[in-house]
């Protein structure tokens, strides 16, 4: 028995290049003459499992049996949401009579400026003032307050649920490994549109389902941040709490949570950003607000109106981001003296509440305090519309030539190649790549997840999604990586790129569709342009970060050996930054997948189309299955690229903790 084991262990493993060669030969043979193996080229329809139908039946059962419960939850959530809408946007109405007005617009601006000053000083206060004055003076105040009302309810819910699940994840490791972490991965990779469908069926349409979808979408970063923050609490602080006789609950809430507050505030910041992103998408099921304006502008191709509403969303995002980021890094203030009253303990809060009350009450007699006068408002919509018209008039022929060349020589050949590729070869190639990079576990994950689209009968639409996502991510990387490398070497370029990247990242995805459609019309080229603009930011940011954070002692060692600046850049900085650049490629792919679903609005024929059809027909099974396939594509791409980055990091001798 021992001799047999020794002989088996002595058998050399086949080199991977030989396995790839064999797979290539199989692919060519199946292309030329599949013969009896035609099932390996086109998945047999007889073997398609009716999983979509099963999921649809399960959703119908859930709706029929749990509708009273879900509608009760919706009614409960509607109370604080209606109060927020009344306070910020509509006023308190009884029998069609406004018994108490909404908060004064000048009061809201002042309250946020005070919050900015309290957390970050004059600079944050000035940024907040500019953002909210833009919203007021460009006629976006009413819709912006509807969006803000939804946000101010979603953020506390997302933070509370995220913190609680993060604590459970920290306290119960096995539950985190087997339940919470996979659920978070699924929640963050399934397209937001996909779980709008079951939420729409369970909770109906309107602002409340939008609130629920937003909380589900925004809570995962808080869960991860809470778990990480608790894990990073120094052991000596925990030991001190134990020595002081704290119970487990006291140790958590009075010692660990306050100690972990800076990192927890980073999670809060992420919840704010994710909430604003999802609130726009939730407008499709009746959430209203600025997202609805962007959607209407997209349908009417009014780029100026849509852009102004989109910039208003960006303004809210920037103001809330700066305030929350400043709160995360703010030093603890001095404690008030014993016996201090509320005004002394909370001076800024008292000032904000007083300003809101004074301006709102004054607005009862002074109309311009209660609502922004129309004669004060501005608009740049005609300017943007005229700019697009000028571009179309003067550059139409050049744009058409580029569009046709891109379709004929790049998009169509690549699409035909992927859609004509035998499904079995594609699945086997992904599994082989996973095995080469990370072993059996990654191979099984990649193989099984990519087998799912074939099993449910959506292989062709999946390949259409892969084709558009892959070519968009490739172009985004070809643009973003050189720009990021340039910014890493030139401080002025880096400052300009930072402004551009921050702006692109805060614009809602719908906004990218409008200029794309106005310039090149509907179809794959417009989708490609929108996805590239949306995803290129990740390639730029990670490349700049990777090159700038190469360990200084390695650069000094290369300089001491006599290397020129060019040699240091090409032979030291760029190779050592490659793992970080690969993670940027990973994020670019995931951003491309996220935007891919939105581009179904402008005529793409992929999984995004399936999701939108399911949303229109309230077909829960169809939307969930298509969303799961998109999630599986994202998970496979993430695992392969991250594993490759880890492998490269080990080869370069870099510590794993930096990955």
XYZ file of C-alpha atoms in Angstrom:
659
model
C 0.000 0.000 0.000
C 2.865 2.330 0.851
C 4.634 1.535 -2.437
C 1.464 2.370 -4.386
C 1.087 5.684 -2.538
C 4.725 6.556 -3.247
C 4.319 5.725 -6.949
C 1.122 7.822 -7.180
C 2.838 10.729 -5.437
C 5.745 10.458 -7.821
C 3.567 10.856 -10.936
C 4.306 14.369 -12.296
C 1.404 16.788 -12.636
C 0.524 17.908 -16.153
C 1.769 21.450 -16.858
C -1.029 23.965 -17.179
C 0.040 25.048 -20.662
C -0.629 21.488 -21.813
C -4.115 21.529 -20.280
C -4.848 24.864 -21.973
C -3.614 23.482 -25.284
C -5.868 20.445 -24.922
C -8.841 22.674 -24.118
C -8.079 24.823 -27.174
C -7.975 21.743 -29.404
C -11.313 20.542 -27.990
C -12.794 23.979 -28.697
C -11.618 23.971 -32.329
C -12.899 20.426 -32.886
C -16.317 21.290 -31.441
C -16.460 24.394 -33.638
C -15.551 22.571 -36.841
C -17.390 19.297 -36.407
C -19.187 18.655 -33.107
C -20.697 15.391 -34.376
C -22.287 13.472 -31.491
C -21.040 16.135 -29.059
C -23.371 18.881 -30.295
C -24.764 19.053 -26.748
C -21.401 20.521 -25.683
C -21.874 23.431 -28.134
C -25.531 24.292 -27.483
C -26.945 23.316 -24.127
C -29.846 20.874 -24.754
C -33.245 22.418 -24.137
C -34.453 19.117 -22.729
C -31.917 19.467 -19.907
C -32.966 23.008 -18.933
C -34.353 23.040 -15.413
C -37.468 25.205 -14.816
C -35.804 27.025 -11.921
C -37.347 30.326 -13.024
C -40.796 28.770 -12.751
C -39.981 27.246 -9.367
C -38.787 30.578 -8.007
C -41.901 32.268 -9.410
C -44.142 29.717 -7.675
C -42.224 30.211 -4.412
C -42.621 33.993 -4.718
C -46.360 33.603 -5.337
C -46.636 31.433 -2.230
C -44.742 34.030 -0.186
C -46.948 36.843 -1.468
C -50.162 34.920 -0.818
C -49.195 33.827 2.694
C -47.141 36.733 3.985
C -48.880 39.714 2.396
C -50.718 40.751 5.604
C -47.407 40.613 7.515
C -45.412 42.526 4.887
C -48.132 45.125 4.452
C -48.173 45.607 8.239
C -44.424 46.249 8.148
C -44.977 48.675 5.262
C -47.631 50.548 7.259
C -45.310 50.744 10.257
C -42.421 52.105 8.172
C -44.752 54.539 6.459
C -45.243 56.482 9.724
C -41.688 57.892 10.097
C -41.391 58.233 6.322
C -44.599 60.266 6.061
C -43.426 62.426 8.954
C -40.101 63.068 7.181
C -41.913 63.919 3.933
C -44.215 66.303 5.811
C -41.356 67.936 7.703
C -39.071 68.495 4.724
C -41.255 68.551 1.634
C -45.040 68.726 2.011
C -46.047 70.119 5.394
C -48.481 68.481 7.815
C -51.838 68.234 6.067
C -55.227 67.416 7.663
C -58.311 67.308 5.410
C -56.382 68.981 2.582
C -55.442 71.867 4.868
C -51.826 72.546 5.822
C -51.904 72.796 9.621
C -48.141 73.216 9.957
C -45.765 74.189 7.142
C -42.672 72.302 6.062
C -39.305 73.483 7.328
C -38.035 76.687 5.761
C -35.544 76.143 2.943
C -33.269 78.768 4.485
C -33.580 77.005 7.824
C -32.543 73.661 6.314
C -29.564 75.254 4.569
C -28.513 76.938 7.810
C -28.939 73.753 9.865
C -26.681 71.768 7.524
C -24.112 74.574 7.483
C -24.076 74.511 11.295
C -23.636 70.707 11.210
C -20.755 71.139 8.761
C -19.081 73.722 10.968
C -19.568 71.606 14.106
C -17.907 68.552 12.537
C -15.325 69.989 10.137
C -14.975 73.721 10.655
C -15.287 76.502 8.106
C -14.219 74.488 5.068
C -16.901 71.810 5.475
C -19.470 74.501 6.331
C -18.624 76.397 3.127
C -18.869 73.235 0.981
C -22.225 72.353 2.567
C -23.535 75.884 1.956
C -22.545 75.791 -1.729
C -24.183 72.370 -2.215
C -27.542 73.278 -0.679
C -27.636 76.735 -2.236
C -27.128 75.100 -5.638
C -30.159 72.879 -4.967
C -32.246 75.897 -3.962
C -31.167 78.321 -6.700
C -31.435 75.802 -9.553
C -35.062 74.955 -8.796
C -34.445 71.458 -7.410
C -35.469 72.098 -3.794
C -38.876 70.375 -3.673
C -37.695 67.131 -5.299
C -34.407 67.215 -3.388
C -36.289 67.360 -0.085
C -38.301 64.263 -1.065
C -35.008 62.485 -1.700
C -33.480 63.838 1.511
C -36.532 62.732 3.533
C -36.075 59.180 2.265
C -32.348 59.364 2.977
C -32.713 60.589 6.575
C -34.960 57.592 7.357
C -32.886 55.037 5.438
C -29.529 56.002 6.967
C -30.452 55.356 10.640
C -32.136 52.063 9.696
C -29.128 50.983 7.634
C -26.729 51.938 10.435
C -28.788 50.207 13.156
C -29.315 46.946 11.263
C -25.752 46.988 9.936
C -24.314 47.505 13.434
C -26.448 44.756 14.967
C -25.559 42.220 12.275
C -21.912 43.295 12.526
C -21.942 42.554 16.271
C -23.527 39.145 15.642
C -20.916 38.498 12.949
C -18.146 39.367 15.432
C -19.637 37.358 18.289
C -20.588 34.206 16.318
C -17.806 33.372 13.816
C -19.474 30.261 12.386
C -22.652 32.223 11.626
C -20.532 34.879 9.928
C -18.729 32.286 7.797
C -21.735 30.273 6.687
C -24.642 32.748 6.696
C -23.825 36.441 7.115
C -20.800 36.784 4.829
C -22.367 34.837 1.888
C -25.558 36.884 2.338
C -23.560 40.115 2.204
C -21.705 38.954 -0.914
C -25.027 38.147 -2.558
C -26.662 41.419 -1.481
C -23.755 43.446 -2.883
C -23.425 41.561 -6.181
C -27.079 40.971 -7.090
C -28.160 44.003 -9.164
C -30.333 46.408 -7.230
C -33.063 46.147 -9.878
C -33.278 42.378 -9.344
C -34.464 42.560 -5.750
C -36.795 45.439 -6.504
C -39.035 42.780 -8.072
C -39.720 40.633 -4.959
C -39.920 43.745 -2.776
C -42.470 45.213 -5.185
C -44.535 42.015 -4.969
C -44.342 41.759 -1.181
C -44.697 45.405 -0.163
C -46.433 47.041 -3.143
C -45.292 50.198 -4.898
C -44.507 53.571 -3.375
C -41.847 55.114 -1.145
C -41.876 52.338 1.503
C -40.689 49.530 -0.830
C -38.024 51.959 -2.052
C -36.975 52.497 1.564
C -36.763 48.729 2.222
C -34.741 48.111 -0.955
C -32.409 50.967 -0.058
C -31.773 49.645 3.475
C -31.006 46.143 2.126
C -28.594 47.643 -0.396
C -26.897 50.074 2.006
C -26.535 47.989 5.191
C -23.776 45.490 4.105
C -20.888 48.023 4.298
C -21.932 48.838 7.877
C -21.943 45.137 8.784
C -18.402 44.694 7.456
C -17.173 47.941 9.048
C -18.642 47.003 12.450
C -17.045 43.554 12.450
C -13.671 44.968 11.372
C -13.863 47.808 13.923
C -14.574 45.408 16.807
C -11.756 43.098 15.715
C -9.321 46.020 15.752
C -10.085 47.118 19.312
C -6.731 46.700 21.168
C -6.559 43.678 23.466
C -5.320 45.780 26.371
C -8.537 47.844 26.287
C -10.620 44.668 26.420
C -8.463 43.368 29.277
C -8.917 46.634 31.151
C -12.713 46.331 30.770
C -12.570 42.768 32.140
C -10.440 43.890 35.085
C -12.910 46.700 35.821
C -15.653 44.096 36.246
C -17.687 45.001 33.141
C -20.325 42.521 32.019
C -20.235 41.312 28.440
C -22.890 43.840 27.434
C -21.185 46.730 29.249
C -17.853 45.808 27.701
C -19.397 45.902 24.224
C -21.474 49.097 24.443
C -19.432 51.174 26.890
C -15.900 50.205 25.923
C -15.549 48.518 22.520
C -18.127 50.494 20.526
C -16.810 53.924 21.691
C -13.236 52.798 21.024
C -14.180 51.604 17.524
C -16.103 54.805 16.696
C -13.704 56.208 14.026
C -13.928 53.068 11.884
C -17.658 52.790 12.549
C -18.081 56.320 11.165
C -16.368 55.166 7.977
C -19.128 52.552 7.723
C -21.739 55.264 8.269
C -20.169 57.252 5.439
C -20.456 54.226 3.142
C -24.094 53.737 4.159
C -24.813 57.361 3.173
C -23.209 56.939 -0.253
C -24.924 53.600 -0.932
C -28.250 55.026 0.219
C -28.060 57.932 -2.220
C -27.111 55.530 -5.012
C -30.048 53.217 -4.335
C -32.608 55.964 -3.698
C -32.275 56.936 -7.355
C -32.938 53.378 -8.527
C -35.840 53.028 -6.081
C -37.574 55.892 -7.896
C -38.616 53.287 -10.484
C -41.046 51.736 -7.992
C -42.552 55.001 -6.782
C -39.982 56.441 -4.381
C -40.127 59.804 -6.193
C -37.668 62.639 -5.693
C -34.695 63.570 -7.852
C -34.317 60.025 -9.140
C -37.754 60.233 -10.724
C -36.772 63.499 -12.435
C -33.636 61.853 -13.844
C -35.703 58.907 -15.078
C -38.265 61.172 -16.781
C -35.490 63.213 -18.388
C -33.895 60.017 -19.694
C -37.160 58.856 -21.233
C -37.690 62.272 -22.867
C -33.965 62.636 -23.753
C -33.821 66.019 -21.993
C -30.151 66.007 -21.114
C -30.103 69.465 -19.511
C -32.993 68.776 -17.123
C -31.612 65.360 -16.241
C -28.113 66.697 -15.672
C -29.330 69.413 -13.302
C -31.273 66.839 -11.271
C -28.243 64.538 -11.304
C -25.950 67.325 -10.083
C -28.451 68.033 -7.281
C -28.037 64.409 -6.183
C -24.271 64.889 -6.321
C -24.628 68.034 -4.178
C -26.526 66.121 -1.470
C -23.958 63.310 -1.650
C -20.996 65.701 -1.325
C -22.529 67.578 1.628
C -23.427 64.420 3.553
C -20.098 62.797 2.669
C -18.052 65.748 3.936
C -20.059 66.016 7.172
C -19.856 62.279 7.949
C -16.164 62.079 6.987
C -15.384 65.066 9.224
C -17.365 63.476 12.076
C -15.285 60.296 11.702
C -12.000 62.180 12.199
C -13.193 64.824 14.662
C -11.364 65.009 17.955
C -13.478 64.600 21.110
C -14.690 67.970 22.386
C -14.186 69.115 25.914
C -16.751 67.864 28.380
C -19.071 70.589 29.713
C -18.774 71.436 33.406
C -20.982 69.525 35.880
C -24.502 70.909 36.091
C -24.400 72.379 32.567
C -27.771 72.818 30.861
C -28.742 71.406 27.462
C -27.691 74.571 25.640
C -24.181 74.308 27.106
C -23.919 70.571 26.425
C -25.215 70.753 22.847
C -24.576 74.315 21.600
C -24.537 73.530 17.866
C -27.641 71.322 18.046
C -29.463 74.020 19.989
C -28.426 76.651 17.446
C -29.586 74.504 14.507
C -32.970 73.734 16.081
C -33.460 77.387 17.018
C -32.589 78.546 13.506
C -35.008 76.011 11.965
C -37.821 77.034 14.288
C -37.233 80.766 13.796
C -37.068 80.659 9.983
C -40.049 78.292 9.703
C -42.250 80.452 11.905
C -41.067 83.594 10.119
C -41.980 81.905 6.829
C -45.664 82.070 7.833
C -45.519 85.815 7.239
C -42.600 86.085 4.796
C -43.283 83.874 1.726
C -39.708 83.770 0.404
C -38.577 82.098 3.643
C -40.984 79.176 3.287
C -40.279 78.445 -0.399
C -37.628 79.551 -2.876
C -39.162 82.206 -5.169
C -39.227 81.143 -8.818
C -37.718 84.434 -9.926
C -34.607 83.558 -7.899
C -34.028 80.238 -9.642
C -31.625 79.636 -12.520
C -31.292 76.918 -15.123
C -28.464 75.710 -17.330
C -30.588 73.115 -19.130
C -30.738 75.100 -22.434
C -26.943 75.432 -22.374
C -26.408 71.670 -22.043
C -29.053 70.920 -24.689
C -27.425 73.426 -27.044
C -23.993 71.906 -26.410
C -25.222 68.415 -27.301
C -26.989 69.774 -30.397
C -23.788 71.600 -31.466
C -21.733 68.429 -31.048
C -24.252 66.432 -33.066
C -24.272 69.025 -35.854
C -20.522 69.518 -36.175
C -19.235 66.065 -35.242
C -22.059 63.789 -36.378
C -20.098 62.275 -39.267
C -16.994 61.635 -37.153
C -19.093 60.082 -34.385
C -20.872 57.841 -36.890
C -17.577 56.699 -38.409
C -16.207 55.802 -34.954
C -19.463 54.078 -34.026
C -19.571 51.962 -37.191
C -15.861 51.079 -36.925
C -16.308 50.041 -33.301
C -19.333 47.908 -34.142
C -17.845 46.232 -37.224
C -14.278 45.653 -36.046
C -14.574 45.250 -32.261
C -18.023 44.711 -30.776
C -19.667 42.426 -33.329
C -16.655 40.077 -33.777
C -16.167 39.730 -30.029
C -19.895 39.187 -29.478
C -20.035 36.546 -32.212
C -16.986 34.827 -30.771
C -18.441 34.590 -27.257
C -21.970 33.628 -28.288
C -20.565 30.977 -30.649
C -18.160 29.556 -28.070
C -19.225 26.087 -26.825
C -20.713 26.475 -23.384
C -18.803 23.485 -22.048
C -15.465 24.987 -23.163
C -16.248 28.328 -21.485
C -17.195 26.661 -18.189
C -14.169 24.362 -18.336
C -11.840 27.310 -19.085
C -13.135 29.234 -16.053
C -12.737 26.154 -13.838
C -9.207 25.499 -15.156
C -8.201 29.126 -14.563
C -9.624 28.913 -11.040
C -7.679 25.706 -10.390
C -4.462 27.243 -11.718
C -4.832 30.360 -9.553
C -6.409 29.054 -6.352
C -6.868 25.298 -6.378
C -9.914 23.042 -6.272
C -12.186 25.314 -4.252
C -11.966 28.244 -6.684
C -12.252 25.826 -9.631
C -15.476 24.322 -8.294
C -16.896 27.753 -7.471
C -16.190 29.102 -10.977
C -17.407 25.962 -12.739
C -20.670 25.586 -10.835
C -21.593 29.274 -10.917
C -21.000 29.517 -14.675
C -22.898 26.279 -15.245
C -26.012 27.845 -13.684
C -26.891 30.110 -16.682
C -26.833 27.104 -19.011
C -28.962 25.018 -16.664
C -31.683 27.718 -16.457
C -31.681 28.380 -20.233
C -30.142 31.872 -20.203
C -26.742 31.054 -21.684
C -27.031 33.336 -24.722
C -28.114 36.381 -22.687
C -25.339 35.623 -20.204
C -22.752 35.653 -23.000
C -24.186 38.945 -24.245
C -23.647 40.354 -20.754
C -20.123 38.916 -20.555
C -19.259 40.370 -23.969
C -20.424 43.897 -23.157
C -19.015 43.869 -19.625
C -15.632 42.468 -20.711
C -15.083 44.880 -23.607
C -16.216 47.856 -21.471
C -13.961 46.886 -18.567
C -11.036 46.388 -20.975
C -11.479 49.841 -22.522
C -11.940 51.408 -19.078
C -8.671 49.816 -17.925
C -6.833 50.885 -21.082
C -7.917 54.460 -20.347
C -7.835 54.451 -16.549
C -4.542 52.674 -15.813
C -2.375 55.064 -17.913
C -4.223 58.065 -16.470
C -3.739 56.737 -12.945
C -0.038 56.134 -13.625
C 0.288 59.686 -14.974
C -1.454 61.095 -11.910
C 0.834 59.101 -9.611
C 3.872 60.871 -11.100
C 2.436 64.381 -11.472
C 0.799 66.131 -8.516
C -1.141 68.660 -10.651
C -2.531 65.886 -12.831
C -3.426 63.921 -9.688
C -5.413 66.864 -8.282
C -7.339 67.253 -11.545
C -8.010 63.508 -11.745
C -9.200 63.441 -8.135
C -11.839 66.088 -8.882
C -12.954 64.243 -12.037
C -13.077 60.843 -10.313
C -14.995 62.179 -7.295
C -17.541 63.816 -9.617
C -17.980 60.709 -11.779
C -18.390 58.475 -8.723
C -21.157 60.584 -7.194
C -23.219 60.986 -10.377
C -26.083 58.446 -10.498
C -25.834 55.799 -13.193
C -28.895 57.076 -15.070
C -27.110 60.348 -15.827
C -24.443 58.584 -17.922
C -27.081 57.180 -20.256
C -28.348 60.570 -21.448
C -25.220 61.961 -23.165
C -24.442 58.493 -24.517
C -27.861 58.201 -26.167
C -27.836 61.809 -27.409
C -24.433 61.324 -29.064
C -24.550 57.780 -30.507
C -28.197 56.694 -30.218
C -29.494 53.586 -28.484
C -27.691 50.266 -28.662
C -24.475 48.595 -27.613
C -22.171 51.535 -28.409
C -24.152 53.874 -26.142
C -24.127 51.221 -23.425
C -20.376 50.794 -23.876
C -19.778 54.555 -23.527
C -21.937 54.796 -20.377
C -20.279 51.764 -18.739
C -16.763 53.022 -19.498
C -17.517 56.452 -17.977
C -19.020 54.788 -14.906
C -16.280 52.183 -14.352
C -13.083 54.030 -15.371
C -12.850 55.718 -11.965
C -11.833 52.466 -10.245
C -8.931 51.860 -12.638
C -7.674 55.425 -12.138
C -7.997 55.437 -8.345
C -6.408 52.039 -7.648
C -3.524 52.615 -10.065
C -2.660 55.949 -8.484
C -2.942 54.489 -4.988
C -0.825 51.446 -5.847
C 2.058 53.385 -7.392
C 2.070 56.096 -4.708
C 2.155 53.550 -1.866
C 5.130 51.472 -2.985
C 7.350 51.161 0.157
C 9.807 54.122 0.167
C 12.743 51.994 1.319
C 12.527 49.937 -1.880
C 12.682 53.088 -3.998
C 15.642 54.329 -1.955
C 17.404 50.981 -2.422
C 16.905 51.183 -6.202
C 18.172 54.763 -6.230
C 21.236 53.725 -4.208
C 21.983 51.033 -6.804
C 22.176 53.746 -9.466
C 18.788 53.297 -11.157
C 17.490 56.237 -13.175
C 13.986 57.631 -12.433
C 12.681 55.833 -15.539
C 14.166 52.514 -14.377
C 12.788 53.019 -10.863
C 9.322 53.603 -12.327
C 9.281 50.689 -14.800
C 11.263 48.117 -12.812
C 10.323 48.907 -9.210
C 7.179 51.010 -8.753
C 4.994 49.573 -11.534
C 5.730 45.858 -10.812
C 5.228 46.329 -7.071
C 1.980 48.223 -7.679
C 0.639 45.471 -9.937
C -1.357 43.641 -7.203
C -3.143 46.915 -6.363
C -3.722 47.571 -10.063
C -5.255 44.084 -10.381
C -7.649 44.893 -7.552
C -8.548 48.046 -9.477
C -9.292 45.870 -12.514
C -11.469 43.729 -10.258
C -13.469 46.753 -9.106
C -13.723 47.986 -12.694
C -15.303 44.671 -13.725
C -17.763 44.772 -10.815
C -18.708 48.391 -11.593
C -19.222 47.417 -15.236
C -21.604 44.639 -14.190
C -23.529 47.046 -11.939
C -23.937 49.563 -14.758
C -24.739 46.849 -17.292
C -28.197 46.310 -15.787
C -29.023 50.016 -16.064
C -28.004 50.108 -19.740
C -30.904 47.783 -20.544
C -32.947 51.005 -20.579
C -31.256 51.959 -23.862
C -31.733 48.763 -25.816
C -29.149 46.157 -24.790
C -30.257 42.527 -25.079
C -28.673 40.854 -22.109
C -29.510 39.893 -18.539
C -30.424 43.501 -17.792
C -33.271 43.177 -20.268
C -34.499 40.117 -18.356
C -34.491 42.089 -15.100
C -36.438 45.005 -16.601
C -38.987 42.703 -18.216
C -39.508 41.014 -14.860
C -39.938 44.423 -13.216
C -42.508 45.471 -15.810
C -44.433 42.178 -15.564
C -43.945 41.709 -11.794
C -42.389 38.308 -12.558
C -40.366 37.565 -9.438
C -38.836 34.301 -10.690
C -37.490 35.822 -13.883
C -35.918 38.810 -12.141
C -34.378 36.833 -9.285
C -32.795 34.215 -11.558
C -31.338 36.860 -13.899
C -30.048 38.793 -10.893
C -28.436 35.658 -9.467
C -26.602 35.053 -12.742
C -25.214 38.601 -12.692
C -24.178 38.042 -9.061
C -22.462 34.776 -9.991
C -20.555 36.497 -12.803
C -19.394 39.155 -10.347
C -18.391 36.607 -7.701
C -16.415 34.503 -10.198
C -14.594 37.551 -11.590
C -13.889 38.802 -8.060
C -12.518 35.479 -6.801
C -10.308 34.898 -9.855
C -8.798 38.389 -9.899
C -8.338 38.637 -6.110
C -6.710 35.193 -6.028
C -4.431 36.217 -8.880
C -3.515 39.429 -7.045
C -2.665 37.451 -3.880
C -0.529 35.062 -5.870
C 1.342 37.925 -7.509
C 1.807 39.611 -4.131
C 3.380 36.464 -2.700
C 5.653 36.189 -5.715
C 6.810 39.788 -5.189
C 7.371 39.162 -1.471
C 4.771 41.717 -0.317
C 2.828 41.178 2.929
C -0.671 39.721 2.612
C -2.164 42.355 4.911
C -1.719 45.033 2.263
C -3.872 43.256 -0.287
